[in-house]
Coordinates of N, CA and C in Angstrom, one line a residue:
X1 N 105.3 48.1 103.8 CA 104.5 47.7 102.6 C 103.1 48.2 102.6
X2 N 102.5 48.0 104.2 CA 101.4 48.7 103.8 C 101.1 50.3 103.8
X3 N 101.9 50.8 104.1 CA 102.2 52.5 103.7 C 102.3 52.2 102.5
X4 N 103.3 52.0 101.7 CA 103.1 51.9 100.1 C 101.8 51.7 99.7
X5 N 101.1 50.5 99.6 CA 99.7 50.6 99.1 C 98.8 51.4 99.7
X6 N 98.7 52.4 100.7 CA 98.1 53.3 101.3 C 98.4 54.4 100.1
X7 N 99.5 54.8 100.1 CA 100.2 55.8 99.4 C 99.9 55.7 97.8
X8 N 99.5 54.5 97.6 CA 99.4 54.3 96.2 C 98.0 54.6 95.6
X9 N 97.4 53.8 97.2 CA 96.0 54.1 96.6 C 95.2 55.5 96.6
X10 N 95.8 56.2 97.1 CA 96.1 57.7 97.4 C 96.1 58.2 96.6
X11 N 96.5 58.1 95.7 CA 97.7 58.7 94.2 C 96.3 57.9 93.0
X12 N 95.8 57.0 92.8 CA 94.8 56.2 92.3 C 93.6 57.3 92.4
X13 N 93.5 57.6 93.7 CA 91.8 57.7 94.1 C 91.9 58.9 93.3
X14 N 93.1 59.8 93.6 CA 93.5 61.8 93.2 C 93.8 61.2 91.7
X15 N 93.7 60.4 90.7 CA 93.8 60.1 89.1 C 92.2 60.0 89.1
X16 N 91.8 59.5 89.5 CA 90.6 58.7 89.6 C 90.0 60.0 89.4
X17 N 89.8 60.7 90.5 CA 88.7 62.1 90.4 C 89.2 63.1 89.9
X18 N 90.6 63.3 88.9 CA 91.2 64.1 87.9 C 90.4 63.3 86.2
X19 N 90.5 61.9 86.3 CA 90.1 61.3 85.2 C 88.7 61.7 84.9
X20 N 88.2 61.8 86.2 CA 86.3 62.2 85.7 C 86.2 63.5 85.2
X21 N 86.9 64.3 85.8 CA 86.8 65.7 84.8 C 86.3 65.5 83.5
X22 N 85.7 65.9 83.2 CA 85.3 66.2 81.7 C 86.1 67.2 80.9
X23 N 86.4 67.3 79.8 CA 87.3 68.6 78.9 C 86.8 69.6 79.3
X24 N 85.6 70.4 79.4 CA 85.1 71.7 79.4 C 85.6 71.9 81.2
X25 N 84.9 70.6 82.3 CA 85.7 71.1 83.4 C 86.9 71.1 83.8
X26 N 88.2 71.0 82.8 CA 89.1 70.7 83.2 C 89.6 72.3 82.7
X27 N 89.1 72.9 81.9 CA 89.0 73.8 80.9 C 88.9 75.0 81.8
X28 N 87.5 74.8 82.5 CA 87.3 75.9 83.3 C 88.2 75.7 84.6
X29 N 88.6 74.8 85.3 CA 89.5 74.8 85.9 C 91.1 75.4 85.7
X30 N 91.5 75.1 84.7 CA 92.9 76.0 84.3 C 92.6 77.8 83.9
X31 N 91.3 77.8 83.8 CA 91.4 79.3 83.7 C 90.9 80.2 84.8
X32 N 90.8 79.5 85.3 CA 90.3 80.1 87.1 C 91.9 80.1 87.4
X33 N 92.7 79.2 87.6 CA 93.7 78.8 87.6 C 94.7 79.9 86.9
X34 N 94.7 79.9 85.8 CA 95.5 81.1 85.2 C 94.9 82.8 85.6
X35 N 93.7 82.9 86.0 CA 93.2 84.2 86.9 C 94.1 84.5 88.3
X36 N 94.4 83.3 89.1 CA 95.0 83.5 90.5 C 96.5 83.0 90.0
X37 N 96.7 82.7 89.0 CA 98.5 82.9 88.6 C 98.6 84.3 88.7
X38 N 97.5 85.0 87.1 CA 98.2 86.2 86.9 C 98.0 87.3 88.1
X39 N 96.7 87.3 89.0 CA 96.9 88.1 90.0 C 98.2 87.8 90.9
X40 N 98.6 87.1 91.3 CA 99.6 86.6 92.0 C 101.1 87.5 91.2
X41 N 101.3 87.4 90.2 CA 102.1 87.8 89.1 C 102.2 89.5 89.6
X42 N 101.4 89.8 89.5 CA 100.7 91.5 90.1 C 101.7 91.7 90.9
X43 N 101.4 91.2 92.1 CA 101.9 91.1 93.4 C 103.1 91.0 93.9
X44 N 103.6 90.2 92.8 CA 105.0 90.2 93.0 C 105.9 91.2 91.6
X45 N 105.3 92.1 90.9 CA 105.7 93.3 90.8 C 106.6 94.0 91.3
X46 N 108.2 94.6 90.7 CA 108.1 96.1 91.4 C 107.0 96.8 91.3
X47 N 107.2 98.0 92.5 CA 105.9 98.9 92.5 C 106.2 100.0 91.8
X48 N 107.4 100.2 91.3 CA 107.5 101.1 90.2 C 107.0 101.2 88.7
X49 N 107.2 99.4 88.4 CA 107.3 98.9 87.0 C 105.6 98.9 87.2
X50 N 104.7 98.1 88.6 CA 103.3 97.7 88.4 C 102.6 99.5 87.9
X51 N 103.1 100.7 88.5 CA 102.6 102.2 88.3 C 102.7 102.5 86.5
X52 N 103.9 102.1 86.4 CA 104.0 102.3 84.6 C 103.5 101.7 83.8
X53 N 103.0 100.7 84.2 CA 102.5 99.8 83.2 C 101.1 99.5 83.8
X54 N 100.2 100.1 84.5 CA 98.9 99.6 85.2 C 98.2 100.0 84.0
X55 N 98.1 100.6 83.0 CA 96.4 100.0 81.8 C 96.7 98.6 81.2
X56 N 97.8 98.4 80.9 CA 97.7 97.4 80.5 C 97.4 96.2 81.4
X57 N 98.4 96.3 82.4 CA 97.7 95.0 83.8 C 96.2 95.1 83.8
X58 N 96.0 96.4 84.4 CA 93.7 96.4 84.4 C 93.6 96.0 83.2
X59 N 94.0 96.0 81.8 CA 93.2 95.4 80.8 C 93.4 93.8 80.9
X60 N 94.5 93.6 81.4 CA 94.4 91.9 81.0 C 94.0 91.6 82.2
X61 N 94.2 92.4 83.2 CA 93.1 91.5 84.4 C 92.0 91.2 84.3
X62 N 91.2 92.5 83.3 CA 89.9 92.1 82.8 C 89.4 91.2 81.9
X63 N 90.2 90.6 81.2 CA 90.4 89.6 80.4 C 90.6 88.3 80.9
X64 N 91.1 88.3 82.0 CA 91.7 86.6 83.2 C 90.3 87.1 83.8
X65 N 89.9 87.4 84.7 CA 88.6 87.5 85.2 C 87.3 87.2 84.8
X66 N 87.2 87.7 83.2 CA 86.0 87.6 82.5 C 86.1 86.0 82.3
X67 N 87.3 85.6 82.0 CA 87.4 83.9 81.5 C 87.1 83.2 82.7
X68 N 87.4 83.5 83.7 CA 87.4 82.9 85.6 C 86.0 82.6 85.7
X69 N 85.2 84.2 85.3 CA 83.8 84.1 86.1 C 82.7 83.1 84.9
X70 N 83.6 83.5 83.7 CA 82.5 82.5 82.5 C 83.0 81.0 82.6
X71 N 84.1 80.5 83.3 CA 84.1 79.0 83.6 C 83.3 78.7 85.3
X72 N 82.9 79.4 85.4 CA 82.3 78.6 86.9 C 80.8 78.1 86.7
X73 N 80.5 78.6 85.4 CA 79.2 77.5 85.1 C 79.4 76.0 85.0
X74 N 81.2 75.8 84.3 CA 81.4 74.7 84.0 C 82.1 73.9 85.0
X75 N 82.5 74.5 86.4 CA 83.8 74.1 87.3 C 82.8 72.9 87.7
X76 N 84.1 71.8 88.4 CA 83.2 70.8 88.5 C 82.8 71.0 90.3
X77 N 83.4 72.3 91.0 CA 83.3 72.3 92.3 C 83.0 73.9 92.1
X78 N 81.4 74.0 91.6 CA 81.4 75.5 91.4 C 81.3 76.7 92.9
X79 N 81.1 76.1 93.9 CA 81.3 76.8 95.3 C 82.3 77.0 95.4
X80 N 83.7 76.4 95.4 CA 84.8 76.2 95.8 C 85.5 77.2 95.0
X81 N 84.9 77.2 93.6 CA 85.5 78.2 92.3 C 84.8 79.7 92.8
X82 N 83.8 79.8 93.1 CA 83.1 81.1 93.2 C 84.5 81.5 94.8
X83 N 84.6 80.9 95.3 CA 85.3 81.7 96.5 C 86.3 81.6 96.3
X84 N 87.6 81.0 95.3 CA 89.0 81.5 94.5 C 88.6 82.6 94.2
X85 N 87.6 83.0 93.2 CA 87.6 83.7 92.3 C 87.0 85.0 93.1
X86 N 86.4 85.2 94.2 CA 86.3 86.5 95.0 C 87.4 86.2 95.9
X87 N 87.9 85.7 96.5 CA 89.1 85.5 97.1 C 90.2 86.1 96.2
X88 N 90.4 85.9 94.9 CA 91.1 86.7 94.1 C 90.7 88.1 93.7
X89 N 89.8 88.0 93.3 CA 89.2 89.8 93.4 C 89.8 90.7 94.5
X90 N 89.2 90.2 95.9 CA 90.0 90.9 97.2 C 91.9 91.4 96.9
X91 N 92.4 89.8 96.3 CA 93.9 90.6 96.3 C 94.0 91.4 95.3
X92 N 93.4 91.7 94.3 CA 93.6 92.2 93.3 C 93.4 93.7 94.1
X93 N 92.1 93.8 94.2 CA 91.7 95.4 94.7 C 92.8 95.9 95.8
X94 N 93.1 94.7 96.4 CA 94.5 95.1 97.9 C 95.7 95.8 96.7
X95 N 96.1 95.2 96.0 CA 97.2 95.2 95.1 C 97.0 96.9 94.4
X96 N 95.7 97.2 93.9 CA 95.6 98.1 93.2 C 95.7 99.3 94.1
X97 N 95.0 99.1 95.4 CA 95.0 99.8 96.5 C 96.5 101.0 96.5
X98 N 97.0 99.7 97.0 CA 98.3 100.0 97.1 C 99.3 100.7 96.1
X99 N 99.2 100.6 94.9 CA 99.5 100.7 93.4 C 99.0 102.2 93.0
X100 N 97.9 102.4 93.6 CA 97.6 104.3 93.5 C 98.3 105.2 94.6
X101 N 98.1 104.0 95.7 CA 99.0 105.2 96.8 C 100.6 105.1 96.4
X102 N 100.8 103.9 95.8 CA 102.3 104.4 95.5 C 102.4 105.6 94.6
X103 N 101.6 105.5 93.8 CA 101.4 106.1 92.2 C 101.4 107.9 92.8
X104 N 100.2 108.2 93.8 CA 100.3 109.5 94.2 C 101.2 109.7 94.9
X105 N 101.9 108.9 96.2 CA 103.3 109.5 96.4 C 104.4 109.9 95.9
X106 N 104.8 109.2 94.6 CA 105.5 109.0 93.3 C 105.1 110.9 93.1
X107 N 103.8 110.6 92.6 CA 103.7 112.5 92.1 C 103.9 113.6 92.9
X108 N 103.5 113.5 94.5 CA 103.5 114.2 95.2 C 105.3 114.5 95.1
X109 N 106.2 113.4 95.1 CA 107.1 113.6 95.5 C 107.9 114.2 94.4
X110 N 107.7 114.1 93.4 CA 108.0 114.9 91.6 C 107.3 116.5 92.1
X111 N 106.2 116.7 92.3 CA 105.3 118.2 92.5 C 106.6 119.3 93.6
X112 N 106.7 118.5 94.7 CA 107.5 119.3 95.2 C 108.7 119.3 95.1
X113 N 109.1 118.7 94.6 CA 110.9 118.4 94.0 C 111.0 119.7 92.8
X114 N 109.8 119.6 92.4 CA 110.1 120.7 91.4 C 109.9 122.1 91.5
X115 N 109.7 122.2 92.7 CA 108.9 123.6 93.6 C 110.6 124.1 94.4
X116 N 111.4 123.2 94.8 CA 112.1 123.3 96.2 C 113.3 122.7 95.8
X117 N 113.5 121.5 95.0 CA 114.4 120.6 94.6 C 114.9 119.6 95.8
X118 N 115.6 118.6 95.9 CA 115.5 117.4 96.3 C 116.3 117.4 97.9
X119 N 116.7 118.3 97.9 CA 117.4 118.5 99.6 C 116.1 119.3 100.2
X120 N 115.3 119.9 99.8 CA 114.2 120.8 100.3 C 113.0 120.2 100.6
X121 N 112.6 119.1 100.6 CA 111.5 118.5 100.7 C 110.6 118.9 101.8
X122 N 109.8 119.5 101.5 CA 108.3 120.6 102.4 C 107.2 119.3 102.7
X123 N 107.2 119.1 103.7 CA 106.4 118.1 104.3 C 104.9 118.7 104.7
X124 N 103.9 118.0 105.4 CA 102.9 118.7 106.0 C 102.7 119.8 106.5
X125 N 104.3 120.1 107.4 CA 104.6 120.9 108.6 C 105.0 122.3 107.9
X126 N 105.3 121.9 106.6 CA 105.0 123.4 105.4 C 106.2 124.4 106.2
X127 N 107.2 123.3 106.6 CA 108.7 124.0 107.3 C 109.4 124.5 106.3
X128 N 109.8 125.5 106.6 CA 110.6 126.8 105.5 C 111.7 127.6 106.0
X129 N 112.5 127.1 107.2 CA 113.3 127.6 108.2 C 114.8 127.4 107.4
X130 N 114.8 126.7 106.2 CA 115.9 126.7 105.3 C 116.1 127.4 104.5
X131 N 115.0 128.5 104.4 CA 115.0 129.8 103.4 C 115.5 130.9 104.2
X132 N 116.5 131.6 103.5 CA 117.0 132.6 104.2 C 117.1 134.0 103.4
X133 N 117.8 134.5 104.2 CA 118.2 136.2 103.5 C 119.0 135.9 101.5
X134 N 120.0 135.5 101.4 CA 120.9 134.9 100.6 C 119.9 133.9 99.6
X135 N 118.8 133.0 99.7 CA 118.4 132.2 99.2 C 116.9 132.9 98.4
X136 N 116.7 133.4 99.4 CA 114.5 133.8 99.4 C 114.8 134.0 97.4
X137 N 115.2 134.8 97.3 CA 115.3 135.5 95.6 C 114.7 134.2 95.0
X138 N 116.3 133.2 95.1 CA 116.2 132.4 94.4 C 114.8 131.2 94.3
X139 N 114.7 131.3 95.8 CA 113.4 130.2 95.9 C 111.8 130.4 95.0
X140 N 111.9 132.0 95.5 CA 110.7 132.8 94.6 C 110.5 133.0 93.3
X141 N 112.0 133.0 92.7 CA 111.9 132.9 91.1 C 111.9 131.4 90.5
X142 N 112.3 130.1 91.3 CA 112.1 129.0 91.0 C 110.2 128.8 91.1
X143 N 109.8 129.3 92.1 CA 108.5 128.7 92.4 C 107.6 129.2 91.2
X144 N 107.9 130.5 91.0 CA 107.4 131.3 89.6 C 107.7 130.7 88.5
X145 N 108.7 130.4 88.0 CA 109.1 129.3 86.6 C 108.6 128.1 86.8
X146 N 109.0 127.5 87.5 CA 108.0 126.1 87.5 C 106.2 125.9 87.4
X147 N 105.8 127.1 88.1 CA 104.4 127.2 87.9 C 104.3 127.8 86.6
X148 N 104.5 129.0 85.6 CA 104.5 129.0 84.5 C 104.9 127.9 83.7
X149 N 105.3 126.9 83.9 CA 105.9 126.1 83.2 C 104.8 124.7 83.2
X150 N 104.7 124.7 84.2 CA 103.5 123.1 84.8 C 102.2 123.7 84.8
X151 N 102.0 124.6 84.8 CA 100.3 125.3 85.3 C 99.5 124.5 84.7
X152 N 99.3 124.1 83.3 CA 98.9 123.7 82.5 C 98.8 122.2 82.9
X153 N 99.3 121.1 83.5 CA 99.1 120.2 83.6 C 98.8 119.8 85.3
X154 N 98.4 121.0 86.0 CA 98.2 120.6 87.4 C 97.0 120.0 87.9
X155 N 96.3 119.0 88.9 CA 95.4 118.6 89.0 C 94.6 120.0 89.8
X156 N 93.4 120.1 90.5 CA 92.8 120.6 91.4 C 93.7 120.7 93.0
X157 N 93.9 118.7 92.9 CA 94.8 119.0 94.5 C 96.2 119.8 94.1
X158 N 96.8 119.7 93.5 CA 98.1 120.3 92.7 C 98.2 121.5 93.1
X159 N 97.2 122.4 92.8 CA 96.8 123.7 93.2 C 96.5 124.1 94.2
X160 N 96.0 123.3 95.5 CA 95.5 123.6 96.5 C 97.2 123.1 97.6
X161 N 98.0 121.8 97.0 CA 99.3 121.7 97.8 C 100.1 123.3 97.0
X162 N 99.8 123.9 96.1 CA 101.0 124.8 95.6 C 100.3 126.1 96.6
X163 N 99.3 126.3 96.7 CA 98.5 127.3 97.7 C 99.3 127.6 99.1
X164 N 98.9 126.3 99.4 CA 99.9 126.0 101.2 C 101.3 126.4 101.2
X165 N 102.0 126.0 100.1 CA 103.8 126.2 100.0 C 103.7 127.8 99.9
X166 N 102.8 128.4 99.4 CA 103.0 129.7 98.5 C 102.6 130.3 100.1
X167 N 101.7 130.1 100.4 CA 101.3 131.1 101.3 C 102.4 131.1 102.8
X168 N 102.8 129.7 102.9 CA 104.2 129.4 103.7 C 105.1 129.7 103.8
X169 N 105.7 129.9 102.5 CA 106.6 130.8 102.0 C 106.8 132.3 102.4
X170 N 105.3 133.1 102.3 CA 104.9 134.2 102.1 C 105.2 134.7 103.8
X171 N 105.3 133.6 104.7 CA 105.3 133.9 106.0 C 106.7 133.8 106.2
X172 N 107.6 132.8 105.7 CA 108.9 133.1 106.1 C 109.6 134.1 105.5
X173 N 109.2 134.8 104.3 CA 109.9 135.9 103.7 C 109.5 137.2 105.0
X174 N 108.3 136.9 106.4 CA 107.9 137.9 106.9 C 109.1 138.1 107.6
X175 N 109.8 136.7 107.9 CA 110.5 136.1 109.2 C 112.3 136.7 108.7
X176 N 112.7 136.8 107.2 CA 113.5 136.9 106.3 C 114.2 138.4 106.6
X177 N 113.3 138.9 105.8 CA 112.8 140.4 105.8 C 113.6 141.4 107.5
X178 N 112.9 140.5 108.3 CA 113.5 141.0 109.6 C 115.1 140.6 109.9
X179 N 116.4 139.6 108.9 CA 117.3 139.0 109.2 C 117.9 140.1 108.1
X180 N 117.7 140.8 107.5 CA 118.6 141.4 106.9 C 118.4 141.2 105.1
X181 N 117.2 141.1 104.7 CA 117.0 140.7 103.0 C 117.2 142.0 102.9
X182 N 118.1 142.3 101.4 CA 118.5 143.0 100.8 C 117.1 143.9 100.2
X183 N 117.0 145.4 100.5 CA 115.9 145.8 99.7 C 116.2 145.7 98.3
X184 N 117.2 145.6 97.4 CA 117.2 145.0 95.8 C 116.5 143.7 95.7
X185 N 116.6 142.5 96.7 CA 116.1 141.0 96.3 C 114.5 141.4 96.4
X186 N 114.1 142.5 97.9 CA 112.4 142.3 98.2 C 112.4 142.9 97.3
X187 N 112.5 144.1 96.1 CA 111.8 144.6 95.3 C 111.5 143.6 93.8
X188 N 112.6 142.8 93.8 CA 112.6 141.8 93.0 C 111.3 140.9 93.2
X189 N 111.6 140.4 94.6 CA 110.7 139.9 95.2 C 109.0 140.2 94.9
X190 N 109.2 141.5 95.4 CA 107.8 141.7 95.2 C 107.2 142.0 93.7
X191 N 108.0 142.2 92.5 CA 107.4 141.8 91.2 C 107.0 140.4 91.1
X192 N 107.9 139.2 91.5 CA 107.7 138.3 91.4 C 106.3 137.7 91.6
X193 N 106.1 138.1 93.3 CA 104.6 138.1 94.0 C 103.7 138.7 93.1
X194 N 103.8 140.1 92.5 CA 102.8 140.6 91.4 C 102.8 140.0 90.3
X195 N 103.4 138.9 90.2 CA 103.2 138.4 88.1 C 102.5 137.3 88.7
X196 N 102.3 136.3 90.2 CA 102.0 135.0 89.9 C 100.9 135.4 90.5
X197 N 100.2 136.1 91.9 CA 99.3 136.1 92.3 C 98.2 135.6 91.4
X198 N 97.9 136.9 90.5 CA 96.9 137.3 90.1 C 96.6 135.5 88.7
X199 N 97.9 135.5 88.3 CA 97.9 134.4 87.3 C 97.2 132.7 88.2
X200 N 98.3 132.5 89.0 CA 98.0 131.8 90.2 C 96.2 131.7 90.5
X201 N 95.8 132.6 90.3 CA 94.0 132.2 91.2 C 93.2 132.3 90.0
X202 N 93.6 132.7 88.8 CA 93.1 132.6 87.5 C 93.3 130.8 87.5
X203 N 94.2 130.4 87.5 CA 94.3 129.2 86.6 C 93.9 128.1 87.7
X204 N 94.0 128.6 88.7 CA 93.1 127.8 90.1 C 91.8 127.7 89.6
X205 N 91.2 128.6 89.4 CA 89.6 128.8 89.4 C 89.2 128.0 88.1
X206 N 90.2 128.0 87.1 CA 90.1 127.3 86.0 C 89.8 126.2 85.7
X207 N 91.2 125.4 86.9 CA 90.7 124.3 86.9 C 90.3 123.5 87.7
X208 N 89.3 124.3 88.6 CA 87.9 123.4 90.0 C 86.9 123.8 88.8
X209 N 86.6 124.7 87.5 CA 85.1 124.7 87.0 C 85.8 123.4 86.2
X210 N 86.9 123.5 85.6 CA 86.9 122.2 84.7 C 86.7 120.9 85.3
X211 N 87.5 120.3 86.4 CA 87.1 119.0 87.0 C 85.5 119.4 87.8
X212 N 85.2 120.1 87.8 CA 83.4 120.5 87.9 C 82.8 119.4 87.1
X213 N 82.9 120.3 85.8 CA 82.2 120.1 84.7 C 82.6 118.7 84.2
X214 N 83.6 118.2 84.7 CA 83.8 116.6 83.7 C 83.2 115.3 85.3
X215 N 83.3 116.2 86.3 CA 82.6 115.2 87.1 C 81.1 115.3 86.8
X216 N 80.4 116.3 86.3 CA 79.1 116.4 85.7 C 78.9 115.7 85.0
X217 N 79.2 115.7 84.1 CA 79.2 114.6 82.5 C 79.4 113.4 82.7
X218 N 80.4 113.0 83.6 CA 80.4 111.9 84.1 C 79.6 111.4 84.9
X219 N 78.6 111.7 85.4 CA 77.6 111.7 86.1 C 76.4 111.5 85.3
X220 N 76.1 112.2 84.1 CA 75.4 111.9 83.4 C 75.5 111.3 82.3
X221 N 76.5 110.0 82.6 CA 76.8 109.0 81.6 C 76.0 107.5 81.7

């Protein structure tokens, strides 16, 4: 019996110091509250769905946050609310962290898929030991169409990973060459090499003055 009235008055005291809240601090307390739901919400995301859909997440995060940090004038435990609400920031930025490295692996893994296709996957080690006498043609006229095809939407790094494949390439056709490539494929070959070179370092140079010039402006914003 006296555990019940212990337990009760327990339950009293936690009404008690809910009842003194005032409206505005109860106010700012559910929106601090709804800030560390919705980051939480983030979190438990696929990381495919959080990549497709991240302007809209950053915009409503900016919107739960702005409401978070403009109730801590009113929280009735405003220390306690200031360190939720950076305590929440931290996972957020962890979360976004993570959400671009998935986002550029995601593209990396599309860039070379489209270079090599999905059994050929070129890693660091820029291994090319699966191109042969029988294949090289084919690899060199894919690499050529896809870059006339995408040139236009490549970043700076885009161009500098297509540089490395190209020039890796260029070594195992040395390695090729000595297994018996047909002189019909190398002359093929070697048109091929003459139409992208020159295009290739044109549209490189193109686009390091353009991301130049918008990191400039941005700079002077």
């Amino acid at each position: 019996m006296k555990r019940l009235n212990l337990l009760l008055g327990a339950v009293l005291v936690a009404a008690g110091a809910t009842s003194c809240k005032t409206d505005t601090e109860q106010m700012a307390e559910k929106n601090i509250d709804r800030y560390e739901s919705y980051v939480d919400s983030i979190g438990n995301l696929d990381a495919t769905e959080r990549s497709a859909n991240w302007a809209q997440i950053e915009a409503e995060y900016q919107a739960r946050l702005a409401e978070a940090e403009a109730a801590l004038s009113d929280a009735k435990e405003s220390q306690n609310a200031e360190t939720r609400i950076n305590d929440t920031k931290t996972k957020y930025e962890n979360v976004k962290t993570e959400t671009e490295k998935e986002a550029n692996e995601t593209a990396a893994d599309a860039l070379v898929i489209s270079y090599f296709g999905p059994d050929n996957m070129v890693g660091d080690d820029l291994n090319f030991n699966w191109v042969n006498k029988d294949n090289i043609l084919s690899v060199y006229q894919n690499f050529v169409d896809t870059f006339n095809k995408n040139k236009d939407s490549y970043s700076r790094q885009d161009f500098d990973k297509i540089k490395a494949w190209y020039e890796a390439l260029d070594a195992r056709k040395n390695t090729v060459e000595k297994e018996g490539l047909s002189s019909e494929d190398n002359r093929k070959i070697a048109a091929l090499k003459l139409e992208f070179a020159p295009k290739f370092k044109w549209e490189r140079m193109t686009a390091k003055s353009e991301e130049n010039q918008e990191a400039k402006e941005e700079a002077t914003e």
